[in-house]
Coordinates of C-alpha atoms in Angstrom, one line a residue:
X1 CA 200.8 149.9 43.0
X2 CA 203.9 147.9 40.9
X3 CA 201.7 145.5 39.1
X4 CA 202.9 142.2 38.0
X5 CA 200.8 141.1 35.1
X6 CA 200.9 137.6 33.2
X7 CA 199.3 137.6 29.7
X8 CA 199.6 134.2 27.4
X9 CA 199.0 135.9 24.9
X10 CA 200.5 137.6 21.8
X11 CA 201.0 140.8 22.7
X12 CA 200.1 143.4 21.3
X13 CA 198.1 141.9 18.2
X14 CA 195.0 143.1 16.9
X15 CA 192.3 140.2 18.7
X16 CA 190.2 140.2 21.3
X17 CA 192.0 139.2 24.4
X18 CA 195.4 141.4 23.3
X19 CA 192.6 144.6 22.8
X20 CA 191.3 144.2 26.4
X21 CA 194.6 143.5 28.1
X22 CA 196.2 147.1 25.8
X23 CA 192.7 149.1 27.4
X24 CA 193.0 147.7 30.4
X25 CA 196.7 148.4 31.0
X26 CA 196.2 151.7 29.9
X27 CA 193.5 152.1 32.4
X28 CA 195.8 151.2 35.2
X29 CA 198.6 153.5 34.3
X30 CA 196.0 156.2 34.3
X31 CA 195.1 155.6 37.7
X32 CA 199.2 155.9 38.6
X33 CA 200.1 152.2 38.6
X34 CA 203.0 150.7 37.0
X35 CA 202.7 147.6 35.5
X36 CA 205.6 144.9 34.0
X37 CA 203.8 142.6 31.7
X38 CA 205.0 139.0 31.0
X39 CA 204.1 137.9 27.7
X40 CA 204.6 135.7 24.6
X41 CA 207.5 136.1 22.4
X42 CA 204.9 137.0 19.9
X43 CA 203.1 140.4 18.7
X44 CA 203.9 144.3 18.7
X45 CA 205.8 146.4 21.0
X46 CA 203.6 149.2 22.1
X47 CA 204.9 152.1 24.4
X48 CA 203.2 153.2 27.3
X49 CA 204.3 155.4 30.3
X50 CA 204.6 153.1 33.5
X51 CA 204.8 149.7 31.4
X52 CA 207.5 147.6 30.5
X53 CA 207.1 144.3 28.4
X54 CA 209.2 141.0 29.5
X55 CA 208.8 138.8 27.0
X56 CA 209.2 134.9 27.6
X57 CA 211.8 132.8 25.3
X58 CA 210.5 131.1 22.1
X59 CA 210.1 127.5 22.4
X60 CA 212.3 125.3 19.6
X61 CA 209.5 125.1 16.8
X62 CA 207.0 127.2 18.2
X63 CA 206.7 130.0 15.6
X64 CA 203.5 131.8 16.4
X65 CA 200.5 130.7 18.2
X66 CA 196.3 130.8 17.1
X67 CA 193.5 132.4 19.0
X68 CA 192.1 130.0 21.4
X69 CA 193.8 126.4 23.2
X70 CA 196.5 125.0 21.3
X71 CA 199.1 122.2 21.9
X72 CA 202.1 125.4 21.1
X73 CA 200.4 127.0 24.4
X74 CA 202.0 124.4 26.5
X75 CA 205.6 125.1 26.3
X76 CA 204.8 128.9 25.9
X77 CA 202.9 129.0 29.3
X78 CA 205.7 127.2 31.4
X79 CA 208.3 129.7 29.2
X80 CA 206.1 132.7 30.6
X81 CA 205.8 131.0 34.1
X82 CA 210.0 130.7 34.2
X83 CA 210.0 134.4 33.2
X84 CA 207.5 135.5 35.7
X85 CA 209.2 133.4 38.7
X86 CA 212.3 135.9 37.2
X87 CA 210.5 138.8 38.0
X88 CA 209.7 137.8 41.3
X89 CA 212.8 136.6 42.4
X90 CA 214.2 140.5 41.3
X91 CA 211.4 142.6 41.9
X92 CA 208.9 143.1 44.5
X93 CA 205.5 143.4 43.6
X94 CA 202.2 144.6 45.3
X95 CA 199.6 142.8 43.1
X96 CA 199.6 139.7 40.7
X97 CA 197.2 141.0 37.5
X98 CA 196.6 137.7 35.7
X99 CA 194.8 136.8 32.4
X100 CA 192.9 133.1 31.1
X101 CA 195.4 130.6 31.9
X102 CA 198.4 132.6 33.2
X103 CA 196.2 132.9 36.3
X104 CA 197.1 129.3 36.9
X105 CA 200.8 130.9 37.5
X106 CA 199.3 133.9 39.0
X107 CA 197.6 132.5 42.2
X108 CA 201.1 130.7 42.7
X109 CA 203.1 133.9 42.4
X110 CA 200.9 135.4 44.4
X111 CA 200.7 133.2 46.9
X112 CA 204.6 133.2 47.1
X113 CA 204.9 136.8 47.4
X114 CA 202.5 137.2 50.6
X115 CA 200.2 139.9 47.8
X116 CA 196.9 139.6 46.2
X117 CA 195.7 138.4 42.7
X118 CA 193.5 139.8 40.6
X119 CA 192.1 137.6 38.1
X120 CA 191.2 138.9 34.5
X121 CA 188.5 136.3 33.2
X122 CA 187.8 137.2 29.3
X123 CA 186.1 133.9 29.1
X124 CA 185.6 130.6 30.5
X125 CA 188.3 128.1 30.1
X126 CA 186.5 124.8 30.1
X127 CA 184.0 126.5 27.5
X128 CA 186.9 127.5 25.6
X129 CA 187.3 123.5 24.6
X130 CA 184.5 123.6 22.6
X131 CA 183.9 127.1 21.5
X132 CA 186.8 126.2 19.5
X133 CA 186.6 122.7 19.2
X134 CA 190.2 121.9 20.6
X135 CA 189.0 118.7 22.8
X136 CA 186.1 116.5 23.2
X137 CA 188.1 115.1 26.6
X138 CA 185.9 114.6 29.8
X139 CA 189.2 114.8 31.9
X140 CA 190.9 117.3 30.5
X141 CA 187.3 119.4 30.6
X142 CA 187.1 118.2 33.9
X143 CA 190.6 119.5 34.7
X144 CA 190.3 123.2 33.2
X145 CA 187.0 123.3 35.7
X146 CA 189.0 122.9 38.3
X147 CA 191.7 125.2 37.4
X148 CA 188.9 127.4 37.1
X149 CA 187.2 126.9 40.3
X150 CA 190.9 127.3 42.3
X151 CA 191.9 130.8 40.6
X152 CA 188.6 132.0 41.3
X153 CA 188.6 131.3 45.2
X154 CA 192.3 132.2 45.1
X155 CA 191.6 135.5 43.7
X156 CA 191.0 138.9 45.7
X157 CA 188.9 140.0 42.9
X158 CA 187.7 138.8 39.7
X159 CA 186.9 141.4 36.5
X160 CA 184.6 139.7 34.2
X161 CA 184.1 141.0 30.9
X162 CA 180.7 140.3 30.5
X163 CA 177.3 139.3 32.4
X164 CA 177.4 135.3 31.9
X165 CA 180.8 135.4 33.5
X166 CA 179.7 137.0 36.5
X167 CA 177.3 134.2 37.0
X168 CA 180.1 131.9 36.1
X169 CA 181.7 133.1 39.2
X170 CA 179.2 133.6 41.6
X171 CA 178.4 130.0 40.8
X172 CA 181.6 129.2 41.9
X173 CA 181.8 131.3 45.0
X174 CA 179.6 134.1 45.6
X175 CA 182.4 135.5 48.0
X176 CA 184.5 136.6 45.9
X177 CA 183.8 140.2 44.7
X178 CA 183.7 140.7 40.9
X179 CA 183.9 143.8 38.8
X180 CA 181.8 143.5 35.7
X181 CA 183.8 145.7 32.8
X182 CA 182.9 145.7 29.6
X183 CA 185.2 145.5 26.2
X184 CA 184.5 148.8 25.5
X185 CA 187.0 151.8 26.4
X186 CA 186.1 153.8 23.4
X187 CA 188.7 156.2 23.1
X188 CA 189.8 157.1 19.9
X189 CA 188.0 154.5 17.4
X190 CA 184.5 156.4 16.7
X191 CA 184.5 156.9 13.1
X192 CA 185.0 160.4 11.8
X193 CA 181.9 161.6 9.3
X194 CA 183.6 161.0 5.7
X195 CA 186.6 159.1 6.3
X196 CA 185.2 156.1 4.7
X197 CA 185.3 157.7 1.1
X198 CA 188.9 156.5 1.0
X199 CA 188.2 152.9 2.1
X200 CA 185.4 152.8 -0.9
X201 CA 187.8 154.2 -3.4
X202 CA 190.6 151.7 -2.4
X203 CA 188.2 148.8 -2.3
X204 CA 186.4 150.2 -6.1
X205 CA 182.9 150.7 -4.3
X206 CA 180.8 153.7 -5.1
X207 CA 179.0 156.3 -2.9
X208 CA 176.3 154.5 -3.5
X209 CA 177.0 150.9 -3.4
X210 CA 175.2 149.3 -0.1
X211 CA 178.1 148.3 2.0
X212 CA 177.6 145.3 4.6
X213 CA 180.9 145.3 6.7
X214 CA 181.7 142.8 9.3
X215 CA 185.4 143.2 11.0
X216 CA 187.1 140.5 13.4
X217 CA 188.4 137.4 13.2
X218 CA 187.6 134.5 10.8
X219 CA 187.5 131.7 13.7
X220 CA 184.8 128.9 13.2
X221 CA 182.6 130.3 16.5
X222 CA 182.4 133.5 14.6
X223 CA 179.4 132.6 12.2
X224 CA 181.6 133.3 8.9
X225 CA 179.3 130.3 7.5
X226 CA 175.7 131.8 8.8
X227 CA 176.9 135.3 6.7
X228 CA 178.1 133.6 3.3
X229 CA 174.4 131.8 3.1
X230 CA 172.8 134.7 4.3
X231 CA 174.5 137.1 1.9
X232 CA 173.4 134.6 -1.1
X233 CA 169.8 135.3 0.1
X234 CA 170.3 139.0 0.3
X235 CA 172.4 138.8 -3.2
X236 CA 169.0 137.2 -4.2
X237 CA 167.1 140.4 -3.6
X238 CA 169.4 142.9 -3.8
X239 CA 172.4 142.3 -6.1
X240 CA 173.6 145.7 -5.8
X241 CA 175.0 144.8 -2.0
X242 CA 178.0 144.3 -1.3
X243 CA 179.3 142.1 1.7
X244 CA 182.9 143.7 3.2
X245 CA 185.1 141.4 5.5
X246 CA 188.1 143.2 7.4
X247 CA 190.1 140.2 9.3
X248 CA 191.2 136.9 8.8
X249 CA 194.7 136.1 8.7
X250 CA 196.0 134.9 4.5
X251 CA 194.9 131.6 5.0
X252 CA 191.5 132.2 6.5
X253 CA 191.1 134.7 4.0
X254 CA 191.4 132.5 1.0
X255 CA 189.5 129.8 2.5
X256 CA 186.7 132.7 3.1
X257 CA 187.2 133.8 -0.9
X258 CA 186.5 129.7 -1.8
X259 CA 183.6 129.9 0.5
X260 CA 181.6 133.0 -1.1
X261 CA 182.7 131.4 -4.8
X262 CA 181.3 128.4 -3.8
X263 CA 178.1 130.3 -2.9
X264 CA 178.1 132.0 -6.4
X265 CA 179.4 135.2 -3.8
X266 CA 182.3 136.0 -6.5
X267 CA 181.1 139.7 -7.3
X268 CA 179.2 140.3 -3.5
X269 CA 182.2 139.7 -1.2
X270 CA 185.0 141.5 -0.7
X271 CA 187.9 140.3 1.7
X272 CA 190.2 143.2 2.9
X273 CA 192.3 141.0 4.9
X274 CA 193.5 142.3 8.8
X275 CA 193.7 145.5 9.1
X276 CA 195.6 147.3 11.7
X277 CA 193.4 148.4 14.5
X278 CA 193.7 152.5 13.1
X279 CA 192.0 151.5 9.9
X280 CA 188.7 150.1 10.9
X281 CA 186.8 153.9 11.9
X282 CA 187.4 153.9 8.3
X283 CA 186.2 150.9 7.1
X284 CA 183.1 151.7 9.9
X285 CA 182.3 155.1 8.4
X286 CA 182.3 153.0 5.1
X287 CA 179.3 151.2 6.0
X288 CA 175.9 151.0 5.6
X289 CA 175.0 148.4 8.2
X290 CA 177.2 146.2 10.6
X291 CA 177.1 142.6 11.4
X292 CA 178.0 140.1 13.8
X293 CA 176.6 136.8 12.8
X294 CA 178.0 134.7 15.6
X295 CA 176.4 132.0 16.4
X296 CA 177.6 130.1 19.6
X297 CA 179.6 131.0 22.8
X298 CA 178.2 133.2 25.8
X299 CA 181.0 135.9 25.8
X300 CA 179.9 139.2 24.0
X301 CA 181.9 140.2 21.4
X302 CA 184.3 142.9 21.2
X303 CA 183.6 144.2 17.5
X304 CA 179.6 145.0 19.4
X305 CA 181.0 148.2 21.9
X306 CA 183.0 150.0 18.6
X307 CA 179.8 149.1 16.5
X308 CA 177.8 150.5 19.1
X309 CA 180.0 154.0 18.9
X310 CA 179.6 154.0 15.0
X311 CA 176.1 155.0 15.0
X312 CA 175.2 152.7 12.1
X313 CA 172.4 149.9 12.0
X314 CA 173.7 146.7 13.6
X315 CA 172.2 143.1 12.4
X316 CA 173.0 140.4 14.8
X317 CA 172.0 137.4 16.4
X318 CA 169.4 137.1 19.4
X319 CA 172.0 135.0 21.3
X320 CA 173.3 135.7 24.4
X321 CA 176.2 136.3 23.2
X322 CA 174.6 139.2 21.8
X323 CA 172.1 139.9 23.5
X324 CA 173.6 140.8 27.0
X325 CA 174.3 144.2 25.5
X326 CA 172.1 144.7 22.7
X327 CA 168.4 144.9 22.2
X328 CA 165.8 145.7 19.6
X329 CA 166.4 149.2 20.7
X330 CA 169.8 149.2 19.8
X331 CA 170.1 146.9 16.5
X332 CA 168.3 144.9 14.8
X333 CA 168.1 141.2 16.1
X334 CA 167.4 138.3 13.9
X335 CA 167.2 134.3 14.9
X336 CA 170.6 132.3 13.6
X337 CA 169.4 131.0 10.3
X338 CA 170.3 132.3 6.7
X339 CA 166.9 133.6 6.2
X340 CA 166.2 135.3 9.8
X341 CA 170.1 136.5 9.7
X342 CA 169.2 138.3 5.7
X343 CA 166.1 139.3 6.7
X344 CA 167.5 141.5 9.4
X345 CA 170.4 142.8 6.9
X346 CA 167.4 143.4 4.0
X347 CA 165.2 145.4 6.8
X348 CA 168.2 147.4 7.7
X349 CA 168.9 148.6 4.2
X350 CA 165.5 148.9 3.2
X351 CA 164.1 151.0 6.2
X352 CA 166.4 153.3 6.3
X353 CA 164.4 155.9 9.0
X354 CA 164.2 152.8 11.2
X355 CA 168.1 151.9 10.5
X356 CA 169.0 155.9 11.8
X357 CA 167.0 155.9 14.5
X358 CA 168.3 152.7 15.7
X359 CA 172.0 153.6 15.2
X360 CA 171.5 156.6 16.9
X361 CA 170.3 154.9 19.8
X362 CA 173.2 152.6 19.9
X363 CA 175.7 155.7 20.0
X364 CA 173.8 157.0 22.7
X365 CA 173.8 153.8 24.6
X366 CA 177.6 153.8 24.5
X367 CA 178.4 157.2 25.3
X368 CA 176.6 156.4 28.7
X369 CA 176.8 153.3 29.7
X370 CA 179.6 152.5 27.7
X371 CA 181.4 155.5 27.9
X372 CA 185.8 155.6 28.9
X373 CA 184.6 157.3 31.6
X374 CA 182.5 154.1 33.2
X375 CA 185.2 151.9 32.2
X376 CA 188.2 153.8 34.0
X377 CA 185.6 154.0 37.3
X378 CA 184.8 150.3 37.3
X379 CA 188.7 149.2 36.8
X380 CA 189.3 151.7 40.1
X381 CA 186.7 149.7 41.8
X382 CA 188.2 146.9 41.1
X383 CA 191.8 147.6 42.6
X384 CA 190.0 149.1 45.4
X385 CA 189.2 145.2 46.1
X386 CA 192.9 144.7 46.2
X387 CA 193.5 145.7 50.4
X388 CA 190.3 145.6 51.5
X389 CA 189.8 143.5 54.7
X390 CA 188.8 140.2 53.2
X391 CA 190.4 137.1 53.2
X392 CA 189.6 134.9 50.0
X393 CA 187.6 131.3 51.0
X394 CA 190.1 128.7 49.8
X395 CA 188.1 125.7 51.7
X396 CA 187.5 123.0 48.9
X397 CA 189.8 124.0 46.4
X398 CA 189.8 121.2 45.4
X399 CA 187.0 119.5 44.2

């Protein structure tokens, strides 16, 4: 199939949503589709057999955009949606592929062209207002539900990248079929055994300085706050640990280096800024434990499926968020308080029998369930959806 696909988005940087739309691009041109992607004016070229990028025009004043809603996403999504009416008007499509908001413009398209549309649902929109605390607005809450509510009965299939989102949209309409694929293509990040030496030398750690790494991004709903006050308890038993963020973007990053001086955190934490997506096995083999100290939203984070892979202890909250992929098998899962979350870290260091046997379980758990394998199936599945003989319900749209 020629794919159209809208992504509001910069692409390609190294976040969440750009990671899954790279994988699962890269999944569809390995089943033999070709796919032109409409995007921001933002982010990294990447080259890929079978894809070309069409980026939209920069707004005036719009210089880059943030992870999550934003005012600068307004004139950016009706610049993508004139570029993607571009496409159309040139190009004949057989599918419209349609991430988070651009599927707004995707059931449109789609619905122009006489094709189906696949929607790409990474999260929840109306949940997105206060994940990241953009709105307190009833109506304009009220308004993303609806959005949400129309592209999912518009859609011939929905992927979901996580359990609470296929209940999302079977609470919506449980008609419309929906592909449940993980963040988690796994090809090519697994740590290689030793490559972290050269992470340690560069950051002055030694071979035997306990390493707690967490990667990602710095953004409020990732529990940046629940680590820095669990770290001063851990520093309180073990001052030899040392806490290792990779992410943040500068000014995240110096807020973070305020935040652990103001917990007395000066010699325990050490920022490595973003690092480009080819560094972090390092940084992984590096560790002694993982963590993810998130504490609020429902989606599951994409750091967990690479953790997973590493085969090292992972600490994290028992939260959904979490815990739709992990267990106690698998990591080791602590309540969201300084104390529970330091507890867990303190366990994982101290036990270190427990710590193997749990990290081994983890690889295991992702080289089956997990594996590229599962993930390249379940995206077939899903275009299989595409032309099969049903007719999406569109009665009460609105609502």
């Amino acid at each position: 199939m020629k794919i159209l696909m809208i992504a509001p988005e910069p692409f390609f940087e190294p976040r969440g949503t750009p990671f899954s739309e790279y994988h699962r691009i890269r999944a569809l041109l390995e089943l033999g589709h070709t796919v032109d992607l409409v995007t921001y004016p933002f982010g990294k070229d990447v080259s890929l057999s079978g894809l070309t990028i069409f980026r939209c025009l920069r707004p005036p004043f719009v210089h880059d955009v943030r992870i999550g809603p934003s005012w600068a996403k307004v004139p950016l999504d009706l610049a993508i949606a004139l570029t993607a009416i571009r496409r159309v008007m040139s190009t004949r499509y057989d599918v419209v592929h349609s991430h988070e908001e651009g599927s707004f413009i995707g059931i449109v398209l789609a619905a122009m062209m006489g094709v189906p549309h696949l929607y790409d649902m990474h999260s929840s929109l109306p949940q997105q207002l206060s994940n990241f605390a953009f709105s307190k607005s009833r109506a304009l809450t009220r308004a993303f539900s609806w959005m949400e509510r129309l592209v999912i009965r518009r859609s011939k299939v929905v992927i979901v990248i996580c359990p609470q989102l296929e209940e999302t949209v079977r609470g919506i309409d449980r008609d419309v079929p929906t592909v449940l694929i993980e963040n988690a293509p796994g090809s090519g990040d697994t740590p290689l055994e030793g490559s972290g030496a050269r992470v340690r030398a560069a950051l002055g750690l030694s071979e035997a300085t306990p390493v707690v790494l967490y990667t990602g991004t710095f953004e409020a709903y990732q529990g940046l706050d629940l680590l820095f006050a669990a770290a001063r308890v851990v520093a309180g038993a073990r001052p030899d640990v040392r806490f290792v963020l990779a992410g943040g973007r500068p000014d995240q990053v110096e807020h973070a280096r305020a935040q652990a001086r103001g917990e007395g955190l000066d010699a325990q934490v050490v920022l490595a800024g973003q690092r480009p997506a080819e560094e972090i096995p390092e940084f992984l083999d590096a560790a002694d434990v993982l963590v993810s100290p998130r504490s609020s939203g429902t989606n599951t984070p994409l750091k967990i499926y690479q953790y997973l892979r590493s085969g090292r202890p992972i600490v994290a909250t028992r939260l959904l968020t979490h815990t739709q992929v992990l267990d106690d098998d698998v990591s080791f899962l602590t309540p969201a308080t300084p104390e529970g979350f330091a507890g867990g870290i303190l366990a994982a260091l101290s036990d270190r029998a427990k710590a193997r046997d749990i990290g081994a379980q983890a690889k295991r758990l992702a080289e089956t369930k997990y594996s590229y394998e599962a993930y390249l199936s379940r995206t077939r599945e899903a275009c299989g959806y595409l032309h099969a003989d049903r007719t999406p319900q569109i009665a009460g749209d609105v609502v």
